[in-house]
mmCIF file of C-alpha atoms in Angstrom:
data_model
loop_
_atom_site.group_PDB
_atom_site.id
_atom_site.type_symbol
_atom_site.label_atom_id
_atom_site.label_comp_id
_atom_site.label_asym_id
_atom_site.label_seq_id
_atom_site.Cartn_x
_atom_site.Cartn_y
_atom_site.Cartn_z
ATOM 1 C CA UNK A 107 0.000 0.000 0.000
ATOM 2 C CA UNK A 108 1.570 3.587 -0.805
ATOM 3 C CA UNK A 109 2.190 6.272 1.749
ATOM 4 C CA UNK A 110 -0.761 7.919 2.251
ATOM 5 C CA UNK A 111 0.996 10.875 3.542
ATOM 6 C CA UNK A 112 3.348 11.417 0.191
ATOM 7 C CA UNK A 113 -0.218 10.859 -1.604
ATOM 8 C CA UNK A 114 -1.693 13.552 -0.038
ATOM 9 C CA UNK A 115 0.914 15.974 -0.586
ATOM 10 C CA UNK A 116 1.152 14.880 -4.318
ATOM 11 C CA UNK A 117 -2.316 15.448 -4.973
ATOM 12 C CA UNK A 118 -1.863 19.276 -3.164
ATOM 13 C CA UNK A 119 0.698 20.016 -5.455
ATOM 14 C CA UNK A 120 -1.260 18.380 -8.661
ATOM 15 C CA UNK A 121 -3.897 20.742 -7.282
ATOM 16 C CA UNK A 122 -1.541 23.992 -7.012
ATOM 17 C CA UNK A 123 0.042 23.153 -10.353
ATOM 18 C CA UNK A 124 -3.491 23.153 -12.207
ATOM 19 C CA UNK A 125 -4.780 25.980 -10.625
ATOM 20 C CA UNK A 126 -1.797 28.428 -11.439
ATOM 21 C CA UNK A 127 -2.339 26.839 -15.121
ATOM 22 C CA UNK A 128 -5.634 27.587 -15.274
ATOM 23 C CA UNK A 129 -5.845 31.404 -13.832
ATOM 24 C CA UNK A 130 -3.100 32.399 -16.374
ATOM 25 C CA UNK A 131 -4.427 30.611 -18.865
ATOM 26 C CA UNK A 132 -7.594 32.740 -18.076
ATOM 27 C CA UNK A 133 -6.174 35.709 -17.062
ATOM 28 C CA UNK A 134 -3.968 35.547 -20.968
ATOM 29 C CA UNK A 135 -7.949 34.709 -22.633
ATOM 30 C CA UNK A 136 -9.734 37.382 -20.856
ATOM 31 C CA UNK A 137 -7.098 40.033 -21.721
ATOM 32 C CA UNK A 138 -7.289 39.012 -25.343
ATOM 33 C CA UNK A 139 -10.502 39.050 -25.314
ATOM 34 C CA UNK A 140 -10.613 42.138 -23.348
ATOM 35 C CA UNK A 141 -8.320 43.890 -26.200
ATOM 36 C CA UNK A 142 -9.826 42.560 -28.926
ATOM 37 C CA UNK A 143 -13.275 43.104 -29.028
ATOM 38 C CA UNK A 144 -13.178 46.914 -28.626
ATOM 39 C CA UNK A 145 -10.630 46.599 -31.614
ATOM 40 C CA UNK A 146 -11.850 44.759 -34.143
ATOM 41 C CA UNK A 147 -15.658 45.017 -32.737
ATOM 42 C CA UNK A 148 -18.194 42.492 -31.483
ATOM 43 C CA UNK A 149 -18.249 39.444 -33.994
ATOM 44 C CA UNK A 150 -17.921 35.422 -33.743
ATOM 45 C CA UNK A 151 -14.138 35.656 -32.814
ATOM 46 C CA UNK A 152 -15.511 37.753 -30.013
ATOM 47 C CA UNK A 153 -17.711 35.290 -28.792
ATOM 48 C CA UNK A 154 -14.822 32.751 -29.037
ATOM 49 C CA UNK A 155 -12.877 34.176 -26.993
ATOM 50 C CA UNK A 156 -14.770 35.313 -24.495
ATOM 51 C CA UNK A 157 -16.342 31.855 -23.959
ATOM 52 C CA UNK A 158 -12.810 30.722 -23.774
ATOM 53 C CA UNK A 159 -11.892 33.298 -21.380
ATOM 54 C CA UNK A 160 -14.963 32.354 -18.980
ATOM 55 C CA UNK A 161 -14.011 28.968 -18.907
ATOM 56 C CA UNK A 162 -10.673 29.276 -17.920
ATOM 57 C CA UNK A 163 -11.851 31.338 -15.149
ATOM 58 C CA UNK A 164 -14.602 29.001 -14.223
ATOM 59 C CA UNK A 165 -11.820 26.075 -13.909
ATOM 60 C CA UNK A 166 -9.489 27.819 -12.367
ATOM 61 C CA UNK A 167 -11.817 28.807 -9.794
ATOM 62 C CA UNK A 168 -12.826 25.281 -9.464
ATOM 63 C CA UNK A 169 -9.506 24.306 -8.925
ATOM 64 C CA UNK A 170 -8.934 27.227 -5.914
ATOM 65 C CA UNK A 171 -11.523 25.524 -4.278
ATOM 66 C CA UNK A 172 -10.999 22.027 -4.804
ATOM 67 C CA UNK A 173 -7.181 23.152 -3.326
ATOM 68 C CA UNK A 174 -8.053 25.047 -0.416
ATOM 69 C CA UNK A 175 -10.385 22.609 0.740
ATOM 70 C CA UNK A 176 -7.631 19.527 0.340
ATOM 71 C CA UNK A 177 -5.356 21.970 2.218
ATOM 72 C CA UNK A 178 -7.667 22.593 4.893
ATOM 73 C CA UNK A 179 -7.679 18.527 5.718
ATOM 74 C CA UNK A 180 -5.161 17.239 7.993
ATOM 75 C CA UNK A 181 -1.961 15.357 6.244
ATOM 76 C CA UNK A 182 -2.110 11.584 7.217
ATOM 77 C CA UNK A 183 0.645 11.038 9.852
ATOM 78 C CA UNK A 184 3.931 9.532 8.965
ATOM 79 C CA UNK A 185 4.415 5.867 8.453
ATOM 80 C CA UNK A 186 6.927 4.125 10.808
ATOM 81 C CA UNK A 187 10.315 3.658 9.160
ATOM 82 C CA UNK A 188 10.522 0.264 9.751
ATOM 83 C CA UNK A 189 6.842 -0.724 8.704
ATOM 84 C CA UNK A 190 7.704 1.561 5.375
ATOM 85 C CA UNK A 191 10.781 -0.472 5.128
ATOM 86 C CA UNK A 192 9.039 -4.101 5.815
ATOM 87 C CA UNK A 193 6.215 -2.943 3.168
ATOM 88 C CA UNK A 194 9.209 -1.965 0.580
ATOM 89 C CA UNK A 195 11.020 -4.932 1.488
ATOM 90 C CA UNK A 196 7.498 -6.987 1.112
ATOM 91 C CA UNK A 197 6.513 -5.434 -3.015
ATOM 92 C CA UNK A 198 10.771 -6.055 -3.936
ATOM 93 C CA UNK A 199 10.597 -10.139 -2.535
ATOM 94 C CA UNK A 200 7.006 -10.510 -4.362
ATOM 95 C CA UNK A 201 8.022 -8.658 -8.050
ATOM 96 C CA UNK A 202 11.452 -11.122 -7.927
ATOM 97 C CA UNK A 203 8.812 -14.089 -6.943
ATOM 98 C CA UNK A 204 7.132 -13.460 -10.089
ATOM 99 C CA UNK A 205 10.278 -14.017 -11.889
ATOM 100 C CA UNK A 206 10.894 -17.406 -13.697
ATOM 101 C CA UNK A 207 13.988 -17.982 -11.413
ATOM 102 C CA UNK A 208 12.598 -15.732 -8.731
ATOM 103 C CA UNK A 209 11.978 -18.625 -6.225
ATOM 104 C CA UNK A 210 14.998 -19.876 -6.452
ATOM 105 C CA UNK A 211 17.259 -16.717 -6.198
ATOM 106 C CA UNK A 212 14.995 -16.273 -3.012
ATOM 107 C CA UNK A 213 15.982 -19.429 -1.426
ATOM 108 C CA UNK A 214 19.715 -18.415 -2.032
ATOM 109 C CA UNK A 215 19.728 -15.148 -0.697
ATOM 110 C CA UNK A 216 17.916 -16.376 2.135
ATOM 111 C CA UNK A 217 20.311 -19.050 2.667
ATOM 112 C CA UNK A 218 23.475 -17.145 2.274
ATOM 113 C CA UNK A 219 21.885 -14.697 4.761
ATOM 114 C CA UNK A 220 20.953 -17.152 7.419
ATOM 115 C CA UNK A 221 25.009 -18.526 6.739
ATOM 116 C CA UNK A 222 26.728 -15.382 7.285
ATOM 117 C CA UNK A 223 24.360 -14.541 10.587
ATOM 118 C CA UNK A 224 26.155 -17.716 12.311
ATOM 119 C CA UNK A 225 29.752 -16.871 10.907
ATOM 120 C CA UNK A 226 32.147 -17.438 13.367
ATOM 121 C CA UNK A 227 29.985 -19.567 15.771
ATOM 122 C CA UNK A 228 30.015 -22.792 16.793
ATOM 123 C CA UNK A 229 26.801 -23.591 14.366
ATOM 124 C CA UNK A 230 28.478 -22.276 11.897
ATOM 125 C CA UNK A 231 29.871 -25.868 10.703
ATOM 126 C CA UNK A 232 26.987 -27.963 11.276
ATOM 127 C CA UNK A 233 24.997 -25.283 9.662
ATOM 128 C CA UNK A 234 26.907 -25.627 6.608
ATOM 129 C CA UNK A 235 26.507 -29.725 6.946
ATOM 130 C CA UNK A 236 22.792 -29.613 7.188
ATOM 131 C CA UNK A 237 22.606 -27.402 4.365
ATOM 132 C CA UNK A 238 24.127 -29.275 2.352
ATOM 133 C CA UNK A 239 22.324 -32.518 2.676
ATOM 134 C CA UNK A 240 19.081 -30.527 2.943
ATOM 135 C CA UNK A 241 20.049 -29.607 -0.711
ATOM 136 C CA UNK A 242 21.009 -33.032 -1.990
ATOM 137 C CA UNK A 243 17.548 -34.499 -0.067
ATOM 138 C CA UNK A 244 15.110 -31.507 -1.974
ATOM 139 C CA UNK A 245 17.013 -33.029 -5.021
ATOM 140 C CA UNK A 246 15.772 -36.301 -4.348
ATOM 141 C CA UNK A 247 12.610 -35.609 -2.786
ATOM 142 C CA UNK A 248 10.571 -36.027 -6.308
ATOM 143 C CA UNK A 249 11.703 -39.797 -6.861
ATOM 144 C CA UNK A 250 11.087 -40.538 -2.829
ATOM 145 C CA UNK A 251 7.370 -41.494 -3.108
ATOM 146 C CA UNK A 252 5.460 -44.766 -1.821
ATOM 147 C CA UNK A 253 6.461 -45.816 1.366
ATOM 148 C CA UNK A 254 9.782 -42.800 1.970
ATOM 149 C CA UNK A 255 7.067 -40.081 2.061
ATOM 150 C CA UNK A 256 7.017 -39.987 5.713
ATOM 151 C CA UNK A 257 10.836 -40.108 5.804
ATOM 152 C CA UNK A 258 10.286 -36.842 3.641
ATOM 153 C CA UNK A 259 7.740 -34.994 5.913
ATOM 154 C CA UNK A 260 9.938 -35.863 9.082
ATOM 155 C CA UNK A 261 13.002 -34.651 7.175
ATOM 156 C CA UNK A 262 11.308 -31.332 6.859
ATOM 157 C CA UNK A 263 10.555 -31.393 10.297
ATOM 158 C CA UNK A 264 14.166 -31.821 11.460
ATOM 159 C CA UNK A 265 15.567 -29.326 9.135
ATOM 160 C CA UNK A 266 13.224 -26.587 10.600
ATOM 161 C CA UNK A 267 14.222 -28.109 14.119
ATOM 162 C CA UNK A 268 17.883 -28.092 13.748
ATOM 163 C CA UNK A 269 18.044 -24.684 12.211
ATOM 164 C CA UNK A 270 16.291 -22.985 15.374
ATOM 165 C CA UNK A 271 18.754 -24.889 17.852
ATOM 166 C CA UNK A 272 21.840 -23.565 15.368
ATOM 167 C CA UNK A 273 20.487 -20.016 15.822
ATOM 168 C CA UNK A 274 19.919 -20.905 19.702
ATOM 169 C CA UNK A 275 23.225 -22.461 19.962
ATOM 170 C CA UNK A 276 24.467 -18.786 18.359
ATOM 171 C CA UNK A 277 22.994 -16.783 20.572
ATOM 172 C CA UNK A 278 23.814 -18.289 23.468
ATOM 173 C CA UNK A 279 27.605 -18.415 22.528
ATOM 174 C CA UNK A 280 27.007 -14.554 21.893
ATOM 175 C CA UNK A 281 25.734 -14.489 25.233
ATOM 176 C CA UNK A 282 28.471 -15.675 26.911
ATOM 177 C CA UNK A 283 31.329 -13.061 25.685
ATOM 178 C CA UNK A 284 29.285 -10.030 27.747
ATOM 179 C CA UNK A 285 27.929 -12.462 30.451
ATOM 180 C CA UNK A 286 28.946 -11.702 33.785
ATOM 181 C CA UNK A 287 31.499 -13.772 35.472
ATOM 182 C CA UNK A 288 28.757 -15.836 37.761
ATOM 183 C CA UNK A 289 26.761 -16.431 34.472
ATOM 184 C CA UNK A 290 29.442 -18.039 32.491
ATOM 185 C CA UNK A 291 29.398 -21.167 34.005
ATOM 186 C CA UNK A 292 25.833 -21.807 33.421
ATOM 187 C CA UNK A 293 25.635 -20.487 30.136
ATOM 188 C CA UNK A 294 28.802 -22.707 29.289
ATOM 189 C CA UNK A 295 26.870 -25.411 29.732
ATOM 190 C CA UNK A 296 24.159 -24.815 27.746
ATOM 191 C CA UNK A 297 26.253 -24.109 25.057
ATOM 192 C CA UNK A 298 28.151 -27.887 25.572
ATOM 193 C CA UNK A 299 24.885 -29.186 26.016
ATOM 194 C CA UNK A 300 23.049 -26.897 22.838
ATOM 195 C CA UNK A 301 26.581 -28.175 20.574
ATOM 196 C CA UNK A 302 26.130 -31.646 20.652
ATOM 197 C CA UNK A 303 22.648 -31.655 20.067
ATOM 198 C CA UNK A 304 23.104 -30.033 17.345
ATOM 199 C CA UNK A 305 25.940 -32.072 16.335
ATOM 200 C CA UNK A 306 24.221 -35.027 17.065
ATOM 201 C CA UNK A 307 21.202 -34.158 14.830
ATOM 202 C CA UNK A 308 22.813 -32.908 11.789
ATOM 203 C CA UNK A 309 24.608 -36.019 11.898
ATOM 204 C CA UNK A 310 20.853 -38.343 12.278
ATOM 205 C CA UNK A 311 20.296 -35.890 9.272
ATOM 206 C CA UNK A 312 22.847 -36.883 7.101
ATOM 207 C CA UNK A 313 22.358 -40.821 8.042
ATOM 208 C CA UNK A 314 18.524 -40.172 6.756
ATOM 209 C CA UNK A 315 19.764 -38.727 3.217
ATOM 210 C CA UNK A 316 22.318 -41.626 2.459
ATOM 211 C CA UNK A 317 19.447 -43.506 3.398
ATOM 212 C CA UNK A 318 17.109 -42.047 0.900
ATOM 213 C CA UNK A 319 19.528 -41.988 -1.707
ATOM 214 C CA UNK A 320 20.148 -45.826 -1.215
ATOM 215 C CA UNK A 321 16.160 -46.029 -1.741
ATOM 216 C CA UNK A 322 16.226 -44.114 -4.704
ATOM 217 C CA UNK A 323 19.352 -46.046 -6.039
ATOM 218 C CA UNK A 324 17.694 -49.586 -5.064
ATOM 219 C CA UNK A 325 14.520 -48.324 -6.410
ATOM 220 C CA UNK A 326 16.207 -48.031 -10.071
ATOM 221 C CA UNK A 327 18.146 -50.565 -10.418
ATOM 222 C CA UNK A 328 15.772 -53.128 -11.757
ATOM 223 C CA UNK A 329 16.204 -57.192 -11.244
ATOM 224 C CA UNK A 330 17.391 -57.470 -15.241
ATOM 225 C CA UNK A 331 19.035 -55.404 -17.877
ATOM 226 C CA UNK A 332 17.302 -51.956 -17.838
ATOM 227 C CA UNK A 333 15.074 -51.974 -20.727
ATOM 228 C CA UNK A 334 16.849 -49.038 -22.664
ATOM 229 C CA UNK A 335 20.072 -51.484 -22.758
ATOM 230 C CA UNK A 336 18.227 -54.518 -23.843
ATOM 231 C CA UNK A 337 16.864 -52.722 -27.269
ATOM 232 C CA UNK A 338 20.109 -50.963 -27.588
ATOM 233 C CA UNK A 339 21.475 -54.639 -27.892
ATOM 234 C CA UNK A 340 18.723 -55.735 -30.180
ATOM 235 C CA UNK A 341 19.623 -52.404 -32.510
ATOM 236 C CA UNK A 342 22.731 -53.098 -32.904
ATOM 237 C CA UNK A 343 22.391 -57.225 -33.326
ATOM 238 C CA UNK A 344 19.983 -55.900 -36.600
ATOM 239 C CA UNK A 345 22.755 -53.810 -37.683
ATOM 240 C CA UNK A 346 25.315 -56.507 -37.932
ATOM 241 C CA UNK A 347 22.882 -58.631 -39.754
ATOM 242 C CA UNK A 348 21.949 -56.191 -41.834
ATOM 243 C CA UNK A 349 25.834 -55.602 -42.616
ATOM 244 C CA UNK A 350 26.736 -59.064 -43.173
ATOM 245 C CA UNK A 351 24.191 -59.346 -46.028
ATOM 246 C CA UNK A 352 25.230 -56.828 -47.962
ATOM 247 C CA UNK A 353 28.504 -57.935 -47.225
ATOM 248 C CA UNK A 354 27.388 -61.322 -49.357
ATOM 249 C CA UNK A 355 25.604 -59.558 -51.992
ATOM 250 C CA UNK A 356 28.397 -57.556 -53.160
ATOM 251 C CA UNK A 357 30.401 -60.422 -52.820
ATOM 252 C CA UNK A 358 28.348 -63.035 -55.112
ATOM 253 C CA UNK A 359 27.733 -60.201 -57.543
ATOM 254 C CA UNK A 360 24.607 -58.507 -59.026
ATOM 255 C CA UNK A 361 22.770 -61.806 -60.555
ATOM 256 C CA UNK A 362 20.083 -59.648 -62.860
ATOM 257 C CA UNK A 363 23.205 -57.658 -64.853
ATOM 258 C CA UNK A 364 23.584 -59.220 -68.293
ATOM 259 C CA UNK A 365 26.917 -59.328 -69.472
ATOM 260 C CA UNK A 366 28.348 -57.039 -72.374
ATOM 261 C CA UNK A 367 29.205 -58.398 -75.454
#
């Protein structure tokens, strides 16, 4: 939604602008018209111009009024810089959505974003981990169908779980480099505790994406050849054949030719 305040003020100076227009655009018909007539004498021209001369004036009055009584409303308050800047930030992420790549440029920035927050923390690594076999799982999520959908659904699950301990884990290890002495040791332990968690689950994590991509590899191998190899075989068996016998024709010689005297 646009400011409503810069609205306002844009239609007062619209206003202004079309009023000054239209009293010297009056004022400039009503002087020609005023000199003129008495000149040349009362005739059709005349008329014309006066008419255009009274019609000026009549918008341009029009337009005094319509500005004076805009003016005399109050201006809309000022929008709070950080809604304005949520509401900017809002129309740029939905025009790059409509983008054919849009999504996807998203999902990086967003990524890289959510990387560089936990620079230089603990959850940094693991963070890195689980984002990478969150990628190679989305790229296998399409062939994981039948019984591994609820594998899928609980993957999602984790990954949404295991990023909010990362960011907990980073804030807490924040924490602890302004903490007061008698808070360290407490807060030292949650961070132990918070890191192998963490640890722990990014590493369940990656165990459930070799998994899936065992299903997916057991899932194509079929018990014989693959089909694609077994007519690729019978192409090329029809090929030979097909070779050999012209191989014997041009060996035994063209039977029909009659020979030349």
């Amino acid at each position: 939604m646009a400011d409503e305040r810069a609205r306002h003020f844009r239609r007062l100076r619209r206003l202004r602008r079309s009023a000054r227009r239209w009293t010297v655009a009056a004022g400039g018909l009503g002087g020609a018209a005023a000199v003129l007539t008495p000149y040349a004498g009362i005739g059709l021209p005349d008329a014309a111009w006066a008419a255009g001369a009274g019609s000026a004036l009549a918008l341009a009055a029009w337009r005094w009024i319509d500005l004076r009584a805009l003016a005399a409303r109050p201006a809309p308050p000022a929008p709070d810089p950080a809604e304005a800047a949520a509401r900017s930030r809002a129309r740029l992420v939905a025009a790059v959505e409509r983008l054919p790549v849009g999504p996807g440029v998203l999902a990086e920035a967003r990524r890289l974003r959510a990387r560089l927050a936990l620079r230089g923390t603990a959850a940094a690594g693991p963070w890195v981990r689980l984002d990478r076999a969150a990628l190679t799982l989305a790229g296998m999520a399409p062939r994981l169908t039948g019984l591994a959908e609820p594998a899928v659904l609980e993957a999602a699950a984790a990954d949404r779980s295991l990023r909010d301990l990362a960011a907990r884990l980073a804030s807490v290890e924040r924490a602890l480099k302004f903490a007061p002495p008698e808070a360290r040791p407490r807060l030292a332990e949650a961070h132990r505790a918070l890191t192998g968690q963490l640890d722990n689950g990014v590493t369940a994590y990656e165990g459930l994406v070799a998994a899936a991509a065992g299903y997916v590899a057991e899932d194509a191998r079929p018990s014989t050849d693959h089909p694609a190899a077994s007519r690729l075989t019978e192409a090329t068996d029809l090929l030979h054949g097909v070779a050999s016998a012209l191989a014997e024709l041009r060996a035994v010689g063209d039977p029909l030719r009659v020979p030349s005297r």
